[in-house]
mmCIF file of C-alpha atoms in Angstrom:
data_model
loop_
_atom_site.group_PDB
_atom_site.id
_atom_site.type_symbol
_atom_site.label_atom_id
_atom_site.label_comp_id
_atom_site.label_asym_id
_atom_site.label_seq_id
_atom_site.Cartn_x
_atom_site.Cartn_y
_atom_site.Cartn_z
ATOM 1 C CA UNK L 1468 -39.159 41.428 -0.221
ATOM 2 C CA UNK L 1469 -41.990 39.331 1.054
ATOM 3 C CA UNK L 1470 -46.158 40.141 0.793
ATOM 4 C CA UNK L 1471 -48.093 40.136 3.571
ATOM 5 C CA UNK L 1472 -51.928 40.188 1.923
ATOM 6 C CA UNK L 1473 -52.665 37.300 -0.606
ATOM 7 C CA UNK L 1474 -53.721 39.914 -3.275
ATOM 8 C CA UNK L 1475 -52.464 40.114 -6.471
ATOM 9 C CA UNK L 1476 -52.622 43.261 -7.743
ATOM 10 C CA UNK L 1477 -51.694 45.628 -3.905
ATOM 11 C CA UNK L 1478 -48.888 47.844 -3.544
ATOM 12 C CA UNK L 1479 -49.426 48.828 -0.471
ATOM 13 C CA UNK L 1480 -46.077 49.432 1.335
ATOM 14 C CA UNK L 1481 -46.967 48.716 4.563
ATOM 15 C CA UNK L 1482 -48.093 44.847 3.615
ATOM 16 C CA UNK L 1483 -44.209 44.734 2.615
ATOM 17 C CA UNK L 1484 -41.739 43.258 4.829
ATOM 18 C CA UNK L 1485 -37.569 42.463 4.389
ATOM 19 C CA UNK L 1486 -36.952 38.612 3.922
ATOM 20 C CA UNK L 1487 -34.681 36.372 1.936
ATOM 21 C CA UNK L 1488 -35.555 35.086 -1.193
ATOM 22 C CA UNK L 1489 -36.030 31.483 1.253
ATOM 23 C CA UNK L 1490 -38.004 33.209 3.123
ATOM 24 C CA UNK L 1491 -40.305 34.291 0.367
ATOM 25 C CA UNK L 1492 -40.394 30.905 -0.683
ATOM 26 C CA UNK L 1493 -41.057 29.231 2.558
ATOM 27 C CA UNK L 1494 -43.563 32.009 2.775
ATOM 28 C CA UNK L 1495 -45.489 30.653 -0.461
ATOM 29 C CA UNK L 1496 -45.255 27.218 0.001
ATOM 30 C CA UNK L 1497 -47.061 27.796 3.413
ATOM 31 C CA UNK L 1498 -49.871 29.811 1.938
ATOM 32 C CA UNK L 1499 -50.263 26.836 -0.814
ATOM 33 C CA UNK L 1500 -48.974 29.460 -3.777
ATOM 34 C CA UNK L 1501 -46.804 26.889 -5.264
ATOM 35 C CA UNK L 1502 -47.650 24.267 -7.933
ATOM 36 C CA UNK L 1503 -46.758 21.250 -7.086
ATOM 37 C CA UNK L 1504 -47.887 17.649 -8.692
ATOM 38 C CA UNK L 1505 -49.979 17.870 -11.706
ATOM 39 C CA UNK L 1506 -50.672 21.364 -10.904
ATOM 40 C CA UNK L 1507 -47.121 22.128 -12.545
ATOM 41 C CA UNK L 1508 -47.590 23.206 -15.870
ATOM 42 C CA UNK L 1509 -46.335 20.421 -18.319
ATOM 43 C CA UNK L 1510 -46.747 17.509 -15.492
ATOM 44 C CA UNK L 1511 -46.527 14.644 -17.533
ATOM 45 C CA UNK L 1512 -48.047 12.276 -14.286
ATOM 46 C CA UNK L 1513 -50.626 12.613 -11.165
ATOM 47 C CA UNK L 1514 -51.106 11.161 -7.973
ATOM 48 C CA UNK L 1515 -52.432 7.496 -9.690
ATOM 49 C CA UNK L 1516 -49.567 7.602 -11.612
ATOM 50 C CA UNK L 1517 -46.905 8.562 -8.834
ATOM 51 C CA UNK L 1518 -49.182 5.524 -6.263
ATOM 52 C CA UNK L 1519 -48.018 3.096 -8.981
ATOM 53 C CA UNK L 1520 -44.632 4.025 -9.617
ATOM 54 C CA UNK L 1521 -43.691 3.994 -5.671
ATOM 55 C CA UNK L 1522 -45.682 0.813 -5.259
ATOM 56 C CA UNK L 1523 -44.378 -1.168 -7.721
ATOM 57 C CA UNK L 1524 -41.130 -3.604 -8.501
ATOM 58 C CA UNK L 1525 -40.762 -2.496 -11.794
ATOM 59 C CA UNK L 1526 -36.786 -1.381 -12.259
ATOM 60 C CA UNK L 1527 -36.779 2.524 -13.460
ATOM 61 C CA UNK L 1528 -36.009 1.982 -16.647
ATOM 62 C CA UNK L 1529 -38.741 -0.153 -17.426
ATOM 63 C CA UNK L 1530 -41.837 2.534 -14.961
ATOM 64 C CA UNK L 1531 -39.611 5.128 -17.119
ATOM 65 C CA UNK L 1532 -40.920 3.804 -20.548
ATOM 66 C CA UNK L 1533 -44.200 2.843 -19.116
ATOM 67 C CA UNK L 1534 -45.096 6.866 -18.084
ATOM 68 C CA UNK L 1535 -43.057 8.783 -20.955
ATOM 69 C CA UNK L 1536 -40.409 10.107 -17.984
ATOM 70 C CA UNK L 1537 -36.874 9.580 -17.564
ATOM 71 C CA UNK L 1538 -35.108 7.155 -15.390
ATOM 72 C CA UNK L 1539 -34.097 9.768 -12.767
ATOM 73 C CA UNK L 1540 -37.534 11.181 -12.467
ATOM 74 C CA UNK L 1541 -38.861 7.372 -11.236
ATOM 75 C CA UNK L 1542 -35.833 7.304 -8.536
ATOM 76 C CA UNK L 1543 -36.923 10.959 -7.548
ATOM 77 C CA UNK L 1544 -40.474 9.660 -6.671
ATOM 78 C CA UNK L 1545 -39.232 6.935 -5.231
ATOM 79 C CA UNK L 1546 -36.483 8.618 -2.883
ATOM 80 C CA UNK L 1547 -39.406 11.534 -2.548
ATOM 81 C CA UNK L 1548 -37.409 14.022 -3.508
ATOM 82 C CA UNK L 1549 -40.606 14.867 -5.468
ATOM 83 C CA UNK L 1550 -43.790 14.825 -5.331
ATOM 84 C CA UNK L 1551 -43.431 14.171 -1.667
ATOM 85 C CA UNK L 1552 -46.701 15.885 -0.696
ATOM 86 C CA UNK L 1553 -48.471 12.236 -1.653
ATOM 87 C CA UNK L 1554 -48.217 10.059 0.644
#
């Protein structure tokens, strides 16, 4: 079930509507109501950090021990499988 009005706390039935649960989250991620980059509770890096790591020659091992993250994190960046909102 998706929500129509960006408050909180309603339950009114008629800002209801039938979706899939993509749908609901296409639906968020639209309206900006889903954490992304350092916004993400626990983010270890921001957007300096994730600049760095995509601009530099570094191999992932060594950008891994450099920001405290694991090798596959640094190839995600990279690839842009995350934090692909920077640009």
């Amino acid at each position: 079930v998706g929500h129509e009005c960006d408050v909180k706390p309603c339950v009114n039935p008629q800002h209801l509507y039938a979706g899939t649960h993509k749908d609901n989250t296409d639906d968020a991620v639209s309206r900006n109501r889903i954490a992304r980059g350092e916004l993400v509770a626990g983010s270890r890096l921001n957007e300096h950090i994730v600049r760095q790591i995509r601009s530099s020659s570094l191999i992932a091992e060594k950008e891994a021990l450099r920001f405290g993250v694991s090798k596959s994190t640094i190839g995600a960046i990279r690839r842009r499988e995350t934090w692909s909102h920077i640009l």
